[in-house]
PDB file of C-alpha atoms in Angstrom:
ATOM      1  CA  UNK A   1     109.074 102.896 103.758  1.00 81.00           C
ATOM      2  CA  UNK A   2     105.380 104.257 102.861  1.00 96.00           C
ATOM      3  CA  UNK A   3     102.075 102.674 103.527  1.00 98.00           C
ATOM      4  CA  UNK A   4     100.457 102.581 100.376  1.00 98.00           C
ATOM      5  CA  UNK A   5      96.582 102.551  99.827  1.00 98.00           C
ATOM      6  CA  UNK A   6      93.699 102.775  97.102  1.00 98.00           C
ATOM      7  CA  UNK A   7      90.566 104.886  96.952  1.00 98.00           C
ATOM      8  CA  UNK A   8      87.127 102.663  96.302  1.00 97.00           C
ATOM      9  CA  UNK A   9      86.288 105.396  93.661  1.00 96.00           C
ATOM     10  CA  UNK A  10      88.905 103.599  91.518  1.00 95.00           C
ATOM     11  CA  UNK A  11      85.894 100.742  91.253  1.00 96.00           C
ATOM     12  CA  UNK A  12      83.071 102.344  92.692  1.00 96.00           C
ATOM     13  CA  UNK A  13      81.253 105.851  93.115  1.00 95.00           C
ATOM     14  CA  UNK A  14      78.632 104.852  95.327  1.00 95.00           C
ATOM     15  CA  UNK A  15      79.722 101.890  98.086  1.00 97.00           C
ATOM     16  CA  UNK A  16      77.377  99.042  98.830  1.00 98.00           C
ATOM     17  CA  UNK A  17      77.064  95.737  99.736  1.00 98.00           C
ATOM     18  CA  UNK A  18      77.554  94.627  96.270  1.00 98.00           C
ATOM     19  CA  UNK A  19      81.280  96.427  96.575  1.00 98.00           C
ATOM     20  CA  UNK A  20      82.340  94.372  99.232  1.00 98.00           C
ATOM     21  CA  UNK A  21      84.729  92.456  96.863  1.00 98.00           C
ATOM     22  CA  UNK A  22      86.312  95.776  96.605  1.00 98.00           C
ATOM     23  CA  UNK A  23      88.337  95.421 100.006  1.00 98.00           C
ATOM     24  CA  UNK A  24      90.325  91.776  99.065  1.00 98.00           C
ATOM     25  CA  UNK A  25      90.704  93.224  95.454  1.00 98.00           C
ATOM     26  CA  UNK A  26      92.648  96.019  97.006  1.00 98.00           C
ATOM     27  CA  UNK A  27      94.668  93.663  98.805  1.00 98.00           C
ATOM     28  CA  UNK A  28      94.968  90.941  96.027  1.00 98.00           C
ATOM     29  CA  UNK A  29      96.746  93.886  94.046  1.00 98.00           C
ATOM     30  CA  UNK A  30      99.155  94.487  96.816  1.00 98.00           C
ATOM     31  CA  UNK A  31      97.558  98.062  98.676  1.00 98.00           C
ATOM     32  CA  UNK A  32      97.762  97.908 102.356  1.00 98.00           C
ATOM     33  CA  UNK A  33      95.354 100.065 103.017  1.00 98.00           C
ATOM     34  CA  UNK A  34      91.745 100.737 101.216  1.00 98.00           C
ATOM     35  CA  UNK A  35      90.032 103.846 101.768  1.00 98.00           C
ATOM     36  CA  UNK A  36      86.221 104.197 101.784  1.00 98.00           C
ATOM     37  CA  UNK A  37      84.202 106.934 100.970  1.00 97.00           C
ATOM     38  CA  UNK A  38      80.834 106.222 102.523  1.00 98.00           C
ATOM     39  CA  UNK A  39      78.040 107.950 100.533  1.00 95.00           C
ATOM     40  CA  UNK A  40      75.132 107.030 102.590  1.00 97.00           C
ATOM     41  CA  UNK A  41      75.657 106.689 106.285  1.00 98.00           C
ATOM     42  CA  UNK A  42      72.201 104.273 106.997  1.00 97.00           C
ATOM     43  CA  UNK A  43      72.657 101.287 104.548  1.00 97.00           C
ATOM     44  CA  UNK A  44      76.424 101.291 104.726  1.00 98.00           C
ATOM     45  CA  UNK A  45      77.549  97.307 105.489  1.00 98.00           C
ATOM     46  CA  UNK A  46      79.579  98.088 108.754  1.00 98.00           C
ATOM     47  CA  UNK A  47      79.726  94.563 109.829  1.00 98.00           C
ATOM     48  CA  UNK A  48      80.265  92.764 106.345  1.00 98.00           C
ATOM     49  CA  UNK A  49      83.050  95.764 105.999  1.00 98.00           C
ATOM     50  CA  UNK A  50      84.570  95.004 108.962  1.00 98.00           C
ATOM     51  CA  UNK A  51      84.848  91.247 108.790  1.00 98.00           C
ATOM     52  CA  UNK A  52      85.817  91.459 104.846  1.00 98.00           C
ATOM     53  CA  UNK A  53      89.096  93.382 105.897  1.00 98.00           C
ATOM     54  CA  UNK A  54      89.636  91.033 108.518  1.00 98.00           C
ATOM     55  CA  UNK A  55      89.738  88.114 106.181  1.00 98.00           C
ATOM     56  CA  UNK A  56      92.076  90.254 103.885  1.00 98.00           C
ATOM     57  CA  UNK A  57      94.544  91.841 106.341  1.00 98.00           C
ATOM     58  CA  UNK A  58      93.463  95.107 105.073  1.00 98.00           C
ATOM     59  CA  UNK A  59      93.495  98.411 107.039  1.00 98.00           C
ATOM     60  CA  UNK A  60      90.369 100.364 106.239  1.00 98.00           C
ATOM     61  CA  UNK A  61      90.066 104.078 106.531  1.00 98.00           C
ATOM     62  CA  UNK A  62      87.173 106.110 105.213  1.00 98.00           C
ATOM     63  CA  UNK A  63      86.004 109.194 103.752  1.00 98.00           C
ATOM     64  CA  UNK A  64      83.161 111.520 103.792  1.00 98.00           C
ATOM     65  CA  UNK A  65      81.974 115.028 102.626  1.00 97.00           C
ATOM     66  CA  UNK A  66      79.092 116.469 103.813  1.00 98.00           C
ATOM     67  CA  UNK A  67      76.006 117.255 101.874  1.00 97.00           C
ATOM     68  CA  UNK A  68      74.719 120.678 101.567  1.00 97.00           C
ATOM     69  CA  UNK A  69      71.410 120.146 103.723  1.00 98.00           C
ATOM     70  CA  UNK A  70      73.968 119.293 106.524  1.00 98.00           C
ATOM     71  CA  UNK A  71      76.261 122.188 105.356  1.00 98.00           C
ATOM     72  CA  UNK A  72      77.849 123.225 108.914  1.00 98.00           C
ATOM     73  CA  UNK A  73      78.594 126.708 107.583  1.00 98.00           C
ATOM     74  CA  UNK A  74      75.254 127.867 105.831  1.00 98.00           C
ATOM     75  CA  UNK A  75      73.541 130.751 106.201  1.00 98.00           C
ATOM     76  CA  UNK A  76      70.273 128.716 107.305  1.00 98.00           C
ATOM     77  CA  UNK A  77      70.169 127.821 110.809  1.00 98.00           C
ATOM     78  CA  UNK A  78      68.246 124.991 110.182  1.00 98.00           C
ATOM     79  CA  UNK A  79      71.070 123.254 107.562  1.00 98.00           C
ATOM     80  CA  UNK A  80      73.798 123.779 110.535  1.00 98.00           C
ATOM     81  CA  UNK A  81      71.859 121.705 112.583  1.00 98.00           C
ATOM     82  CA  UNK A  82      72.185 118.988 110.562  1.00 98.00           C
ATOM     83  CA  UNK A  83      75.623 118.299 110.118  1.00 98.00           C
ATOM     84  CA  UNK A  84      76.746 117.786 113.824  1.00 98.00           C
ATOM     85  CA  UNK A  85      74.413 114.570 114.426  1.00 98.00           C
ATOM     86  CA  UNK A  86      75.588 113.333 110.619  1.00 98.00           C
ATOM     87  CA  UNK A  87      79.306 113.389 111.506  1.00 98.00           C
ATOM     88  CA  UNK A  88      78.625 112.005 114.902  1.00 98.00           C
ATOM     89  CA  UNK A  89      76.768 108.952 113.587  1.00 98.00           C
ATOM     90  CA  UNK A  90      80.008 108.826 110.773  1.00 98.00           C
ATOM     91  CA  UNK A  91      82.329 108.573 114.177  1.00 98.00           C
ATOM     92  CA  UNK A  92      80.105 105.840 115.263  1.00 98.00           C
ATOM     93  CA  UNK A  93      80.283 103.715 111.802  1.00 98.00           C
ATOM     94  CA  UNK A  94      84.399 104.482 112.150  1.00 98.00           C
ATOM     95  CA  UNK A  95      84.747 102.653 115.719  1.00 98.00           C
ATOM     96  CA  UNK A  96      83.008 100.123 114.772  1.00 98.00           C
ATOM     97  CA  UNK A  97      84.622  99.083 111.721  1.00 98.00           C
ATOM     98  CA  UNK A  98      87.960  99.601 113.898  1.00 98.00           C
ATOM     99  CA  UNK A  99      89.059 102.911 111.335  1.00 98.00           C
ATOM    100  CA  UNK A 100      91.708 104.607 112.812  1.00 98.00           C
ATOM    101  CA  UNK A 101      91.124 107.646 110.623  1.00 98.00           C
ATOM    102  CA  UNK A 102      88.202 109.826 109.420  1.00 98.00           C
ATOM    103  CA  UNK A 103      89.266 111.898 106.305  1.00 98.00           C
ATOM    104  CA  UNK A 104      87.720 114.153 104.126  1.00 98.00           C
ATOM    105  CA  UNK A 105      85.362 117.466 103.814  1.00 98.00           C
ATOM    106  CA  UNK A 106      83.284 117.734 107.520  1.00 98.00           C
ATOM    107  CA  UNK A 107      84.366 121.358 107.864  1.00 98.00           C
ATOM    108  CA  UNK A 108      81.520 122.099 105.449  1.00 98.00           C
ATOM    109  CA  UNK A 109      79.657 120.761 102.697  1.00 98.00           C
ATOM    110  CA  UNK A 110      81.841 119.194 100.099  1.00 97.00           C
ATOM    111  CA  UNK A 111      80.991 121.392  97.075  1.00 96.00           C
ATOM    112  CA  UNK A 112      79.560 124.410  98.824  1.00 97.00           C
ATOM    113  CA  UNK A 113      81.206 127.749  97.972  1.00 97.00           C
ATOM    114  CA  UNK A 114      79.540 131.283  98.978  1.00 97.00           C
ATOM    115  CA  UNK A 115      81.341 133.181  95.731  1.00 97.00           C
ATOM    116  CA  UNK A 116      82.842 135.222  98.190  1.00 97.00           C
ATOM    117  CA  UNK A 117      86.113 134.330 100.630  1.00 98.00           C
ATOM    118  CA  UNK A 118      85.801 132.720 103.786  1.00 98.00           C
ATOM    119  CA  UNK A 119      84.064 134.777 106.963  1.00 98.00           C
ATOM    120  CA  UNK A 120      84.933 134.618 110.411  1.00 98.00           C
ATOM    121  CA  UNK A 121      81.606 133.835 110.462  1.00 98.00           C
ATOM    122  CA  UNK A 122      81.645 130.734 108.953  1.00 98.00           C
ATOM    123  CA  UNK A 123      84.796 129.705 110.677  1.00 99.00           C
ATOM    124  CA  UNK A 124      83.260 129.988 114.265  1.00 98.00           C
ATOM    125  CA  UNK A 125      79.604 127.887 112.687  1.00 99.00           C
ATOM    126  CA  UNK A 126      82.377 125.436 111.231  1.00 99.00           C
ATOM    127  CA  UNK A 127      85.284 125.333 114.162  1.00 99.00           C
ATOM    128  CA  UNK A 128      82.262 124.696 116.711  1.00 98.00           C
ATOM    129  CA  UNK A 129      80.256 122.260 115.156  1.00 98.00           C
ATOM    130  CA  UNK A 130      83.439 120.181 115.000  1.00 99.00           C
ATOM    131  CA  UNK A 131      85.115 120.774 118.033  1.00 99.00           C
ATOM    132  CA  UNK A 132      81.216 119.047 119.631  1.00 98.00           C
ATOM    133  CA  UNK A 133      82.454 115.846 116.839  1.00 99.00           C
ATOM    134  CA  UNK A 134      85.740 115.607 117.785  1.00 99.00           C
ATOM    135  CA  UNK A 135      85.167 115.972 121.781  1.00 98.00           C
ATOM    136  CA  UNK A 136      82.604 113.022 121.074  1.00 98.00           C
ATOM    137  CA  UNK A 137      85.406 111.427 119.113  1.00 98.00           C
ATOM    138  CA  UNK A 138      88.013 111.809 121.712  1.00 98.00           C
ATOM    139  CA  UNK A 139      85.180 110.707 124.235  1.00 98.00           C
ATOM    140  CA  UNK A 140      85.254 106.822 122.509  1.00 97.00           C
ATOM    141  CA  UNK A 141      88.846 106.157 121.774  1.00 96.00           C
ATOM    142  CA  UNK A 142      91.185 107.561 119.619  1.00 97.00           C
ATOM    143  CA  UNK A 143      89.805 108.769 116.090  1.00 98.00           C
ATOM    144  CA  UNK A 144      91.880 110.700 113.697  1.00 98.00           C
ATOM    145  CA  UNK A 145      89.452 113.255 112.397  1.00 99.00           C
ATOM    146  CA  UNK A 146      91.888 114.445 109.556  1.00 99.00           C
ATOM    147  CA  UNK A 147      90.333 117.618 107.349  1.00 99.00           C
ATOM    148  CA  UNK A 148      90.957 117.752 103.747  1.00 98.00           C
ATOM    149  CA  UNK A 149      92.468 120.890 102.367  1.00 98.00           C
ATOM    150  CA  UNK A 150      90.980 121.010  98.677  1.00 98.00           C
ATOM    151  CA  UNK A 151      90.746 123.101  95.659  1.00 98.00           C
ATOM    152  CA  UNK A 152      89.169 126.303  95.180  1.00 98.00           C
ATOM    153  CA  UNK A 153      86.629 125.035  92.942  1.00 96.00           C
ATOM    154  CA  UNK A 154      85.640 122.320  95.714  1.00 97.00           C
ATOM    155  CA  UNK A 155      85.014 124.549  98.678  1.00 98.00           C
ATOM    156  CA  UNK A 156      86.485 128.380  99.831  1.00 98.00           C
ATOM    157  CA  UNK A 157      86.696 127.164 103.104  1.00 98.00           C
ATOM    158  CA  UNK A 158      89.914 125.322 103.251  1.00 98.00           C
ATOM    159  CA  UNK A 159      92.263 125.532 100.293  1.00 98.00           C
ATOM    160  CA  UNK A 160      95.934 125.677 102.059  1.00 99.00           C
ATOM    161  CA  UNK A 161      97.766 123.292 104.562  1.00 99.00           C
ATOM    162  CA  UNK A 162      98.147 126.896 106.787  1.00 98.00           C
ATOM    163  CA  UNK A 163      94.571 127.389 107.314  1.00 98.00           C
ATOM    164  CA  UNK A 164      93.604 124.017 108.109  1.00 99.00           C
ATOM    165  CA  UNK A 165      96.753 123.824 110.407  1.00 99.00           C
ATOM    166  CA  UNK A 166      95.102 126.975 111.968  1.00 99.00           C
ATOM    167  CA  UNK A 167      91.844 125.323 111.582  1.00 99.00           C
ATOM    168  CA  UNK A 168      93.121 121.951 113.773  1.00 99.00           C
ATOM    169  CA  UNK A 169      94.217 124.574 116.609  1.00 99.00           C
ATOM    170  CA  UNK A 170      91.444 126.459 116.703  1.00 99.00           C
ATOM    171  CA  UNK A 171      89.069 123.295 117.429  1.00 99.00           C
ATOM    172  CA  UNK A 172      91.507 122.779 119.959  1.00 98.00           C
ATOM    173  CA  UNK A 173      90.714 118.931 120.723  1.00 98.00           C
ATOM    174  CA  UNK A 174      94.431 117.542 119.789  1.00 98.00           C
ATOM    175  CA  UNK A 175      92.455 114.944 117.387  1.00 98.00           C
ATOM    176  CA  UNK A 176      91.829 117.314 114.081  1.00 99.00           C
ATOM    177  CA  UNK A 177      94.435 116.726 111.620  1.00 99.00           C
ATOM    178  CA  UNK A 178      95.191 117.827 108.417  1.00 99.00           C
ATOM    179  CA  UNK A 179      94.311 115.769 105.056  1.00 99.00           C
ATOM    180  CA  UNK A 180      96.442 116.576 102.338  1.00 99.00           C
ATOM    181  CA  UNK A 181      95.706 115.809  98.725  1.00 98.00           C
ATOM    182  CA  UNK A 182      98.605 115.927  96.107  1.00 98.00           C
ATOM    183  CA  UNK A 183      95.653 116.608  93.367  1.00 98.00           C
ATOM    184  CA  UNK A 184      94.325 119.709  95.605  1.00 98.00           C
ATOM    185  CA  UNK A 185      98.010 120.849  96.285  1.00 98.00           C
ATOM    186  CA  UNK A 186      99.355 121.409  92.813  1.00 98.00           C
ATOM    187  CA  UNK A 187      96.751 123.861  92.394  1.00 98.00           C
ATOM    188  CA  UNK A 188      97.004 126.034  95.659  1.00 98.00           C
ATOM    189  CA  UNK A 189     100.142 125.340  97.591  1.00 98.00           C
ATOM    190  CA  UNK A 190     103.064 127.525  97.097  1.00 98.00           C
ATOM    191  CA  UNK A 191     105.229 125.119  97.937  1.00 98.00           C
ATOM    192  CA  UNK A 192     104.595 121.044  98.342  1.00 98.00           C
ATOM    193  CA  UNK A 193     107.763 120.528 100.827  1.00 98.00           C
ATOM    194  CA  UNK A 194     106.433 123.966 102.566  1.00 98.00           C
ATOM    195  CA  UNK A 195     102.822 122.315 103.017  1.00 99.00           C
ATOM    196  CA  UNK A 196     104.113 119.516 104.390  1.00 99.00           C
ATOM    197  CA  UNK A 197     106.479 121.388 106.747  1.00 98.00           C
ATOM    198  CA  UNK A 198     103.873 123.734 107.995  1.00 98.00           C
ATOM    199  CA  UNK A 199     101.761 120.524 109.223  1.00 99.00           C
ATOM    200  CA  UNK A 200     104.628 118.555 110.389  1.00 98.00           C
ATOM    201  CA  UNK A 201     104.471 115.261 112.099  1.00 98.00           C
ATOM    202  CA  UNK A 202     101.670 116.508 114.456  1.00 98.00           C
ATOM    203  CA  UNK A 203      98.769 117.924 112.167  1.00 98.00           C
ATOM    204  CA  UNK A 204      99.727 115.903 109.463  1.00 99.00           C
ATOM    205  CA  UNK A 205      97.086 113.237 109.962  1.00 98.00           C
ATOM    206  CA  UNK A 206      95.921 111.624 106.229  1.00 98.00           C
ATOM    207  CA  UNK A 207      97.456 112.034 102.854  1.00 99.00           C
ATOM    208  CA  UNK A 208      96.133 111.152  99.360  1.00 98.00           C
ATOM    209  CA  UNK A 209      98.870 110.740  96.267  1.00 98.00           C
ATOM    210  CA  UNK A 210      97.060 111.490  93.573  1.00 98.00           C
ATOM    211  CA  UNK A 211      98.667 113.035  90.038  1.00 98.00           C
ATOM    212  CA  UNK A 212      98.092 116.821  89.209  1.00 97.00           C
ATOM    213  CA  UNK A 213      95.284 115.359  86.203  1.00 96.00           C
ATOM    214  CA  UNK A 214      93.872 112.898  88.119  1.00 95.00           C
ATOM    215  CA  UNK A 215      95.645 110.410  86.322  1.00 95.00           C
ATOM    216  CA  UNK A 216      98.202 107.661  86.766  1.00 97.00           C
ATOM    217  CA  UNK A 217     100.948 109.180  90.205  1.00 98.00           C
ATOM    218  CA  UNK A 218     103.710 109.282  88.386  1.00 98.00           C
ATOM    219  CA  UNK A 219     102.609 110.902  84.742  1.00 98.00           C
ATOM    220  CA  UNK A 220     102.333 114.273  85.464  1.00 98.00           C
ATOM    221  CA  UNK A 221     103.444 117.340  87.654  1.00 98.00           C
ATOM    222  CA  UNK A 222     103.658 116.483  91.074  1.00 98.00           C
ATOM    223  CA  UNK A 223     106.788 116.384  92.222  1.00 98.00           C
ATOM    224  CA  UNK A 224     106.891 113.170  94.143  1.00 98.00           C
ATOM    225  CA  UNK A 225     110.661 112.426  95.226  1.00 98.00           C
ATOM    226  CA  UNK A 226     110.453 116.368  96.736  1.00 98.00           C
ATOM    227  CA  UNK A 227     106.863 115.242  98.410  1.00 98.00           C
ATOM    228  CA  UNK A 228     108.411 111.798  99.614  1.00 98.00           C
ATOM    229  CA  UNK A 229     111.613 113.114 100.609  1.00 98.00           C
ATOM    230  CA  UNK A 230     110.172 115.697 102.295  1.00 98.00           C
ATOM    231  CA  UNK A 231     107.486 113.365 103.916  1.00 98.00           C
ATOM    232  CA  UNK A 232     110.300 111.260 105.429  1.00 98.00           C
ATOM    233  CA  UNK A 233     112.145 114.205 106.868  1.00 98.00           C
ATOM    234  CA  UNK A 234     108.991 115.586 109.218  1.00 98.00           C
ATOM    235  CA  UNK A 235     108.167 111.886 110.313  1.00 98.00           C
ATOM    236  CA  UNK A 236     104.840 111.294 108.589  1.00 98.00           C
ATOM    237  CA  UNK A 237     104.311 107.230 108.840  1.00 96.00           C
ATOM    238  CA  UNK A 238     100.554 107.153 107.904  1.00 98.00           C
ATOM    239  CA  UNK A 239      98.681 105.840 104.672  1.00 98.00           C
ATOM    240  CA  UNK A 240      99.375 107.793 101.139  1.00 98.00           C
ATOM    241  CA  UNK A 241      96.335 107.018  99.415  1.00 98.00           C
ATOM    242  CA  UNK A 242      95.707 106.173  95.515  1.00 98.00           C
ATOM    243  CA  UNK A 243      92.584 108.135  94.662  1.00 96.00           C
ATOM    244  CA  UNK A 244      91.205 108.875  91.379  1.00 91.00           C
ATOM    245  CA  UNK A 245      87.156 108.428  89.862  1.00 85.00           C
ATOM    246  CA  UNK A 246      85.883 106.797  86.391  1.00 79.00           C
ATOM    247  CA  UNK A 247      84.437 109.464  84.190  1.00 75.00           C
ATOM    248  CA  UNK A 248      81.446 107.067  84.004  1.00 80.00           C
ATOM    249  CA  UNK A 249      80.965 108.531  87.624  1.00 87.00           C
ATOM    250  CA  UNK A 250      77.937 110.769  88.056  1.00 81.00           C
ATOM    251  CA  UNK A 251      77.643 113.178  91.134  1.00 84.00           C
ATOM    252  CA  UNK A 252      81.269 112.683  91.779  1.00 82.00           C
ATOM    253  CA  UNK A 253      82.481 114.047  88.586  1.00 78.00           C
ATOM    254  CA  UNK A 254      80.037 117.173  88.895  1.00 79.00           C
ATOM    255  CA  UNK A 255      81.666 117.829  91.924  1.00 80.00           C
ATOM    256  CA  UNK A 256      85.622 116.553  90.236  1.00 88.00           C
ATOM    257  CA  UNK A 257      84.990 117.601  86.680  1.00 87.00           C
ATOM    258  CA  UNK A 258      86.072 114.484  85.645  1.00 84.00           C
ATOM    259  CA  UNK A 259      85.715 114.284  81.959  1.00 88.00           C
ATOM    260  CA  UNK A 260      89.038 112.267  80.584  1.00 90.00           C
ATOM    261  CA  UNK A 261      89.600 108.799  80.710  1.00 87.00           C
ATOM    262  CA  UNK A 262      93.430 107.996  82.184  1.00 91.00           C
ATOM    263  CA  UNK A 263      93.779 104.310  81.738  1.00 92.00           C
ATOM    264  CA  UNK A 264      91.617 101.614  81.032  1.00 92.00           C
ATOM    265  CA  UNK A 265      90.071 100.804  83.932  1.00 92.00           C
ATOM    266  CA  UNK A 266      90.408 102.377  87.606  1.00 93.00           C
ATOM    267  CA  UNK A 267      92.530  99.338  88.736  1.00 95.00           C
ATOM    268  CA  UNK A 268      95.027  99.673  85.841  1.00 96.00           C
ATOM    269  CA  UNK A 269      95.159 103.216  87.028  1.00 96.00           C
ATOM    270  CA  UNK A 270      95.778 102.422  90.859  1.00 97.00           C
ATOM    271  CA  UNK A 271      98.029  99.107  89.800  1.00 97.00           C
ATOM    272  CA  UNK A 272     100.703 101.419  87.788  1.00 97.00           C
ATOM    273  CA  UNK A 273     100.352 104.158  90.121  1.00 98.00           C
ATOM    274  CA  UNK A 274     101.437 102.112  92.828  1.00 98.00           C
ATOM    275  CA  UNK A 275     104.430 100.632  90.712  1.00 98.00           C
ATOM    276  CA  UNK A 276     105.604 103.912  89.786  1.00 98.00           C
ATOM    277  CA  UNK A 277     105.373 105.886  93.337  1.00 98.00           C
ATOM    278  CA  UNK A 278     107.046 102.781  95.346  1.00 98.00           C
ATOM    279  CA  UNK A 279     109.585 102.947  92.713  1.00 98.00           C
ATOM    280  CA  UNK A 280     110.122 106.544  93.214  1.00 98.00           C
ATOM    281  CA  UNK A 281     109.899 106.309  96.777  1.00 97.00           C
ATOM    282  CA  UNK A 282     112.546 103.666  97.444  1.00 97.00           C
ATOM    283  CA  UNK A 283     114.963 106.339  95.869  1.00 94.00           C
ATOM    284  CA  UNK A 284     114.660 108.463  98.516  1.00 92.00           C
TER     285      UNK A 284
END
């Protein structure tokens, strides 16, 4: 029914070359999809990606969040400058791997908050500097640029599925969609079949199924057979994405505050996760 996927943060914080056996692993232990996060746009292995998931018969997707000295919403000119030409070059590195979908924070820096709420300020830097990546997007083919709603402790930007629905019409280029996190959810939706609702089929773009404690999907307080059922009902037929990090994890888990450890390794995580939410999902 669901496309399944895994997160390379279940093996890796920082992907390289060296991670490349990453991509049949995910395979091997049955995920259709692996997800990417690219963490340094020069020296990532485009090629040697793209021909490993060829080999493997596995759909790749990636995700990004911008620095802060590319932060598309600071108060410096000069930082704002930066993030258009980063996000472009990450369009490039998606068309070439054949990625179908761009996910993540690009609205702003990942990590960024002002310690006050949002401007309209920052939502005209923010809405403009992406509507120049997405018309470049939409310019080579057919990108999914899908913006992560995330917690309040991750950005103040973007916390709800409303606002980045807004957000998506307001860039106004038909290929912003909305990236919704289970993890990110539990914490600031009202409702999960609401969120879901308010994107529908058309702004629902990306989705990541990850448990309210980062842990195993299917151990804690999401309510999954709601999310699936409701998931089915507006149409959404695109990858639900394992992703959780190894408290071994440096910058990542300054920016996650991840602190426990939730199974033994990051596979056994992603392996039981993905037992437990196709068996919940085939009740549906």
């Amino acid at each position: 029914m669901f496309t399944f996927g895994v997160d390379s943060f279940i093996w890796t914080e920082k992907f390289s070359e060296k991670d490349l056996w990453i991509i049949s692993k995910a395979r091997e232990v049955g995920f259709e999809v692996v997800d990417i996060y690219i963490s340094d746009l020069d020296t990532f292995p485009v090629r040697k990606v793209k021909d490993k998931a060829g080999e493997a018969g596995i759909e790749v997707v990636t995700t990004f969040g911008l620095p802060e000295d590319a932060n598309t919403i600071s108060p410096d000119p000069r930082v704002r400058r930066r993030g258009v030409p980063m996000l472009k070059k990450l369009v490039d590195i998606n068309y070439a791997l054949g990625s179908k979908i761009m996910a993540g924070i690009h609205y702003a820096a990942w990590g960024y908050r002002s310690g006050k709420p949002r401007t309209d300020q920052e939502w005209e830097w923010s809405v403009n500097a992406l509507r120049e990546v997405a018309e470049y997007a939409a310019d080579k083919g057919d990108l999914i640029l899908a913006e992560e709603a995330v917690n309040r402790f991750e950005t103040h930007f973007l916390n709800v599925a409303e606002d980045a629905v807004r957000y998506c019409k307001d860039v106004g280029t038909g290929n912003v969609k909305v990236h919704l996190d289970t993890f990110h959810m539990i914490r600031e939706e009202d409702s999960f079949a609401g969120a879901l609702k308010t994107c529908g089929r058309e702004y629902l773009g990306y989705v990541h199924v990850c448990e309210s404690q980062r842990g195993i999907p299917g151990t804690g307080l999401v309510p999954w057979e709601e999310f699936f059922r409701t998931a089915k009902q507006i149409g959404y037929d695109g990858p639900m994405v394992i992703e959780s990090f190894d408290p071994n994890f440096e910058e990542i888990n300054r920016l996650c505050s991840i602190w426990r450890k939730y199974a033994d390794s990051g596979e056994e995580l992603a392996v039981k996760g993905l037992h437990n939410l196709r068996e919940i999902a085939s009740r549906i």
